[in-house]
Every structure is written in C-alpha cells, then in structure tokens.
Coordinates of C-alpha atoms in Angstrom, one line a residue:
X1 CA 58.5 17.7 102.5
X2 CA 61.2 18.9 105.0
X3 CA 64.3 20.4 103.7
X4 CA 66.9 19.2 106.4
X5 CA 65.4 15.7 106.8
X6 CA 66.0 15.8 102.7
X7 CA 69.5 17.2 103.0
X8 CA 70.2 14.5 105.9
X9 CA 69.5 11.8 103.4
X10 CA 71.5 13.3 100.3
X11 CA 74.4 13.7 102.8
X12 CA 74.3 10.1 103.6
X13 CA 73.7 8.4 100.6
X14 CA 75.1 10.6 97.8
X15 CA 78.6 10.3 98.2
X16 CA 78.8 6.4 98.0
X17 CA 76.8 6.8 94.9
X18 CA 78.9 8.9 93.2
X19 CA 82.2 7.6 94.4
X20 CA 81.1 4.4 92.3
X21 CA 79.7 6.2 89.2
X22 CA 83.2 7.8 89.1
X23 CA 84.6 4.5 89.5
X24 CA 82.6 3.2 86.3
X25 CA 83.5 6.3 84.7
X26 CA 87.3 5.5 84.6
X27 CA 86.7 2.3 83.7
X28 CA 84.4 2.6 80.6
X29 CA 87.0 5.4 78.8
X30 CA 89.2 3.0 78.3
X31 CA 86.8 1.8 75.5
X32 CA 85.2 3.3 72.5
X33 CA 82.1 4.5 73.7
X34 CA 81.1 7.9 71.8
X35 CA 77.5 7.8 70.7
X36 CA 75.8 10.3 68.0
X37 CA 72.6 12.5 69.2
X38 CA 72.9 16.1 70.0
X39 CA 73.1 18.3 67.1
X40 CA 73.7 22.0 68.5
X41 CA 76.7 22.5 66.6
X42 CA 79.0 22.6 69.5
X43 CA 81.3 20.1 70.0
X44 CA 81.7 20.6 73.8
X45 CA 77.5 20.5 74.3
X46 CA 77.3 17.5 71.6
X47 CA 79.6 15.1 73.3
X48 CA 77.6 11.9 74.4
X49 CA 79.1 8.8 75.4
X50 CA 77.6 5.3 77.1
X51 CA 79.2 6.6 79.9
X52 CA 77.0 9.5 80.5
X53 CA 74.1 7.0 80.0
X54 CA 75.1 4.5 82.2
X55 CA 76.0 6.6 84.9
X56 CA 73.1 8.6 85.3
X57 CA 71.0 5.0 85.0
X58 CA 73.1 4.0 88.2
X59 CA 72.4 7.0 89.8
X60 CA 68.6 7.2 89.4
X61 CA 68.2 4.0 90.7
X62 CA 70.3 4.9 94.0
X63 CA 68.1 7.3 94.5
X64 CA 64.7 5.6 93.7
X65 CA 65.9 2.9 96.0
X66 CA 67.9 4.2 98.6
X67 CA 65.3 6.5 100.8
X68 CA 61.7 7.5 99.7
X69 CA 62.2 11.0 100.4
X70 CA 64.0 11.3 96.7
X71 CA 60.9 10.4 95.3
X72 CA 59.2 13.6 96.6
X73 CA 61.4 15.5 94.5
X74 CA 61.4 16.6 91.1
X75 CA 64.1 15.4 89.1
X76 CA 66.5 16.9 86.1
X77 CA 68.8 14.9 84.5
X78 CA 70.8 15.6 81.0
X79 CA 70.0 12.8 79.4
X80 CA 67.0 10.3 79.2
X81 CA 68.2 7.3 81.2
X82 CA 66.7 6.0 84.1
X83 CA 63.2 5.6 85.9
X84 CA 62.8 9.3 86.3
X85 CA 58.8 8.6 86.0
X86 CA 58.8 7.2 89.7
X87 CA 59.7 10.8 90.8
X88 CA 57.5 13.6 91.8
X89 CA 56.2 16.4 88.5
X90 CA 55.3 19.1 91.0
X91 CA 57.6 19.0 94.1
X92 CA 58.9 22.2 95.4
X93 CA 62.9 20.8 95.4
X94 CA 64.3 19.4 92.4
X95 CA 67.3 17.1 92.5
X96 CA 69.4 18.1 89.0
X97 CA 72.2 15.6 87.4
X98 CA 75.2 15.8 84.9
X99 CA 76.1 12.5 84.7
X100 CA 79.5 13.8 83.2
X101 CA 80.3 17.2 83.5
X102 CA 83.1 17.5 80.9
X103 CA 81.9 15.1 78.5
X104 CA 84.1 16.0 75.1
X105 CA 87.4 16.0 77.3
X106 CA 86.2 12.7 78.8
X107 CA 85.4 10.9 75.5
X108 CA 88.8 12.3 73.4
X109 CA 90.9 11.8 76.6
X110 CA 92.2 15.0 76.2
X111 CA 91.8 16.1 80.3
X112 CA 91.3 14.4 83.4
X113 CA 88.7 17.0 85.3
X114 CA 85.6 15.2 84.2
X115 CA 83.1 15.1 87.0
X116 CA 80.1 13.4 88.3
X117 CA 77.5 15.8 89.9
X118 CA 74.2 16.1 91.6
X119 CA 72.7 18.8 93.0
X120 CA 69.5 20.1 95.1
X121 CA 67.5 23.2 94.6
X122 CA 64.0 25.0 94.4
X123 CA 62.8 27.8 92.3
X124 CA 65.2 30.5 94.0
X125 CA 68.3 28.9 94.9
X126 CA 70.5 25.7 95.5
X127 CA 70.4 23.7 99.0
X128 CA 73.3 21.1 98.7
X129 CA 75.7 19.7 95.5
X130 CA 77.8 16.8 95.6
X131 CA 80.8 16.9 92.8
X132 CA 83.3 13.9 92.6
X133 CA 85.6 14.5 90.1
X134 CA 87.6 10.9 89.4
X135 CA 90.7 11.2 88.1
X136 CA 92.0 14.3 89.7
X137 CA 94.4 13.3 92.2
X138 CA 95.5 9.6 93.2
X139 CA 92.0 8.5 94.3
X140 CA 89.8 11.6 92.8
X141 CA 88.3 14.9 94.4
X142 CA 85.4 15.8 96.1
X143 CA 83.6 19.3 96.5
X144 CA 80.6 19.5 98.6
X145 CA 78.5 22.6 99.6
X146 CA 76.0 22.5 101.9
X147 CA 74.6 24.3 105.5
X148 CA 76.7 27.7 104.7
X149 CA 80.0 25.3 104.1
X150 CA 81.8 24.1 100.9
X151 CA 84.7 21.6 101.4
X152 CA 87.3 20.2 98.8
X153 CA 89.8 17.6 98.7
X154 CA 91.1 14.3 98.2
X155 CA 89.3 11.3 98.3
X156 CA 90.9 8.2 100.3
X157 CA 89.4 4.8 99.4
X158 CA 90.5 3.4 102.8
X159 CA 87.6 5.3 104.2
X160 CA 83.7 5.6 103.6
X161 CA 83.3 8.3 101.0
X162 CA 81.1 10.3 104.0
X163 CA 83.5 9.9 106.3
X164 CA 86.0 11.4 104.1
X165 CA 83.9 14.4 103.1
X166 CA 83.3 14.9 107.0
X167 CA 87.2 15.3 107.8
X168 CA 87.6 18.0 105.4
X169 CA 88.0 21.6 107.0
X170 CA 85.7 23.9 105.5
X171 CA 87.1 26.6 103.1
X172 CA 87.3 30.1 104.5
X173 CA 86.2 32.5 102.5
X174 CA 88.6 35.0 104.5
X175 CA 91.9 33.1 103.6
X176 CA 90.6 31.5 100.1
X177 CA 92.7 33.3 97.2
X178 CA 90.8 35.0 94.4
X179 CA 92.2 34.5 91.4
X180 CA 91.5 36.6 88.3
X181 CA 90.7 33.8 85.9
X182 CA 87.6 33.8 84.8
X183 CA 85.8 30.4 82.6
X184 CA 84.1 31.3 79.6
X185 CA 81.7 28.9 77.9
X186 CA 78.2 29.3 75.6
X187 CA 79.4 32.1 73.4
X188 CA 79.6 29.6 70.5
X189 CA 82.1 30.6 68.3
X190 CA 82.6 34.0 70.2
X191 CA 84.0 32.2 73.3
X192 CA 87.4 33.1 72.4
X193 CA 87.5 36.9 71.4
X194 CA 84.8 37.4 74.3
X195 CA 87.7 35.6 76.9
X196 CA 89.9 38.4 75.3
X197 CA 87.5 41.1 76.2
X198 CA 87.5 39.7 79.8
X199 CA 91.2 39.9 79.9
X200 CA 91.3 43.7 78.5
X201 CA 88.6 44.5 81.1
X202 CA 91.1 43.9 83.8
X203 CA 90.6 40.2 84.8
X204 CA 91.8 36.9 82.6
X205 CA 88.9 35.3 80.4
X206 CA 89.7 31.6 79.6
X207 CA 88.1 29.9 77.0
X208 CA 87.2 26.2 77.3
X209 CA 89.6 24.9 75.3
X210 CA 92.5 26.1 77.8
X211 CA 89.8 24.9 81.0
X212 CA 91.9 22.6 83.1
X213 CA 89.0 20.9 84.0
X214 CA 85.5 21.5 85.0
X215 CA 85.0 24.6 87.3
X216 CA 84.0 23.6 90.5
X217 CA 87.1 22.4 92.4
X218 CA 88.8 25.6 90.8
X219 CA 85.9 27.9 92.2
X220 CA 86.1 26.5 95.4
X221 CA 89.6 26.6 96.2
X222 CA 90.3 30.2 94.4
X223 CA 92.3 28.7 91.6
X224 CA 89.5 30.3 89.4
X225 CA 87.8 33.8 90.3
X226 CA 84.4 32.8 88.5
X227 CA 82.4 32.1 85.5
X228 CA 80.7 34.1 82.6
X229 CA 78.2 31.8 80.9
X230 CA 76.0 32.2 78.1
X231 CA 72.1 30.7 79.0
X232 CA 74.0 28.1 81.2
X233 CA 72.3 24.9 81.9
X234 CA 70.6 23.9 85.0
X235 CA 72.3 20.6 85.2
X236 CA 76.1 21.9 86.1
X237 CA 75.8 25.5 86.4
X238 CA 73.5 25.7 89.6
X239 CA 76.5 24.3 91.5
X240 CA 79.0 27.1 90.5
X241 CA 75.8 29.5 91.9
X242 CA 76.0 27.7 95.1
X243 CA 79.7 27.6 95.9
X244 CA 79.6 31.0 95.0
X245 CA 76.7 32.0 97.1
X246 CA 78.3 30.3 100.2
X247 CA 81.9 31.9 99.7
X248 CA 80.1 35.4 100.1
X249 CA 79.6 36.3 96.4
X250 CA 76.8 35.2 93.6
X251 CA 75.5 34.4 90.2
X252 CA 73.8 37.4 88.5
X253 CA 71.9 38.0 85.1
X254 CA 74.6 40.6 83.4
X255 CA 71.9 42.4 81.9
X256 CA 70.4 44.1 85.4
X257 CA 73.0 42.8 87.8
X258 CA 70.2 40.7 89.4
X259 CA 70.5 37.6 91.6
X260 CA 70.1 34.6 89.5
X261 CA 67.0 32.5 90.2
X262 CA 65.5 29.4 88.6
X263 CA 61.8 30.7 87.8
X264 CA 62.5 30.3 84.4
X265 CA 64.0 28.1 81.4
X266 CA 63.6 27.1 78.2
X267 CA 63.9 24.0 76.2
X268 CA 67.6 23.9 74.3
X269 CA 66.0 21.4 71.2
X270 CA 69.6 21.6 69.5
X271 CA 71.1 20.5 72.9
X272 CA 68.3 18.7 74.4
X273 CA 68.9 20.3 77.5
X274 CA 67.1 23.0 79.9
X275 CA 68.7 26.4 79.9
X276 CA 68.8 29.5 82.2
X277 CA 67.8 32.8 79.8
X278 CA 70.5 35.2 79.1
X279 CA 74.1 35.5 80.5
X280 CA 75.1 35.0 84.1
X281 CA 78.0 36.1 85.8
X282 CA 79.4 34.1 88.8
X283 CA 82.1 34.9 91.4
X284 CA 82.9 34.8 94.8
X285 CA 83.7 38.6 94.6
X286 CA 81.4 41.0 94.1
X287 CA 83.8 43.6 92.5
X288 CA 84.6 40.9 89.9
X289 CA 80.7 40.4 89.3
X290 CA 80.4 43.9 88.7
X291 CA 83.5 43.8 86.0
X292 CA 81.6 41.2 84.5
X293 CA 78.2 43.0 84.1
X294 CA 80.1 46.5 83.3
X295 CA 81.6 44.3 80.4
X296 CA 78.8 42.0 79.0
X297 CA 75.5 43.7 79.8
X298 CA 75.1 45.0 76.1
X299 CA 76.3 41.7 74.7
X300 CA 73.4 40.0 72.9
X301 CA 71.3 36.9 75.1
X302 CA 70.0 35.1 72.3
X303 CA 72.6 31.9 72.6
X304 CA 71.9 31.1 68.4
X305 CA 72.2 33.2 65.5
X306 CA 70.6 31.2 63.0

C-alpha cells in the first residue's frame, strides 16, 4: 500500500464523514442516551453513550464503502460497533477511531468541547489526524494534521468540508503561543494532586475537571502547552503526538525521555480499550518535555493499584 495514495483518500473522504458524524452527535445529545458498560472505576473512562456506538457505526461503514484502499488498513476503534471484520488484520497502517472524545462532558452536558476523531499511524508515528469539534464555534471547529502541516479553525457549512480545510492557513511554530498549561489525565484519584506538582515545577497543571474541552485544538493553537498522561489509549492520544511532532516537539516516555512509538500496547480489560505502557509527556516545546520528564520519571507506571 502506498502511503501518499492512502493520505489522499483520507483527505478526500474523511472531512465530510466527520462533519456528518458531528451533526448526529449534536442531535443525539438532546436525548437520554447513557449506556452502562465499562467498569474501570474512572468516570471519565467509563462514560458511554448511544452516540459513541452510532457514530462509530457510521464512520466504519463510510470507510468500508468510500474507497477500497481503507480496507487494506487495520482498524482500531474504541467501541465494538461497525463492520470491523472487513478490514485487514495485519497491514502496516492502522486507522484508529474515537467516535466521541470527551464522552462524560458530552453525556452530562457540562461542556461543549467533545469531538469526533480519526488518525492513521504505523508502528513508529502518526501520518494523518482529523478532529471535528461540533459545538466549538458557531458551526464547529476543525483540526487537521498531515504532511508537516497543522491547521485549526472554524467550519463553514456553506462550503464543502474539504474546501474549508484547504483554505485554512497552516499554524506557524515560530508565531504560535507557548502556554504553560499542561493537561493531566489517567492518574486515577491523583490527577489533581499531580497537576499541583506540575504547577510547582514551574508550569500550570490542569486536571480533567478543569479542562475546557478536548486537548487537540488547544494544543494546536498554543492555548495549552502539552499533556502528561498515564497509560494513554491508542484512539485519541496519538493525535496529540502528531500535532506536537509537526510543531517541533514530541511525545516521550517520562522514564527515559525516548520518543513514543506503537510497537507495544496492552489491553485494559477494565476499560475495554488498548493502551500504551507507562507515562507519556507531550509538548511542542522540548524544554517543557524536559520539565515533565524530570518531574514524573519516578512515578509509578502501573495504572491500577488494586
């Protein structure tokens, strides 16, 4: 499979698919759609709605039908819905879907920063990322990363989604602000206390309950400087890695400072999702990465204490 052909197909078809998915998410949010399923003990992780299941069904079906090149990829999806068996089981490239990132705030209607997202990666890095945030801005907000180019900006329903993205200027790492705000998640009942340690180290730690929405548009624009995540899942975290790498930074394991790759993952049976091992720091600023690694290098890499 030729990577550029795959990237062209993704750029061509995915924007309208995610725009449709976002419209469905907005509509379903008006109803009681909570579903009980996951039992990790974390309210953020365990939140699940019929919207997650419905949007994944739509996205998987669209990938199946729009271009046969997509069927040559492996597929990893946070939920179980969709015609997943039609996709390759051993391809070098994987399409990874998070139908709703920020499900708890979506379900509870506590904020509007939830998003629909998909990315393409291989075992070393991420090659394409697309995020649609349906209720940020008047008509939603986009983040796209591909070919060393990151864009972020408002949608415009009067034009095709691809046309909107193509008209956005690339974010310039030289002029992008460098915020000290760092998003922390995955530390179970220590998210808030660890955020305070980040603040004491000279940055500003932000625990999940204080996060204004998903990290991706905030990271792209520089409103946030990065993240510190315990055993991140493979459906959403790689998009942050992709944005940071394009903008001159990286995502690294805090215990050794080495760049994150995707050679190894583990199944979190409590949350029913695939995760990377250890604690990762992600930022477009190498100095921020060093501060986070120095702080967290000796923290426990074990997610669950019991």
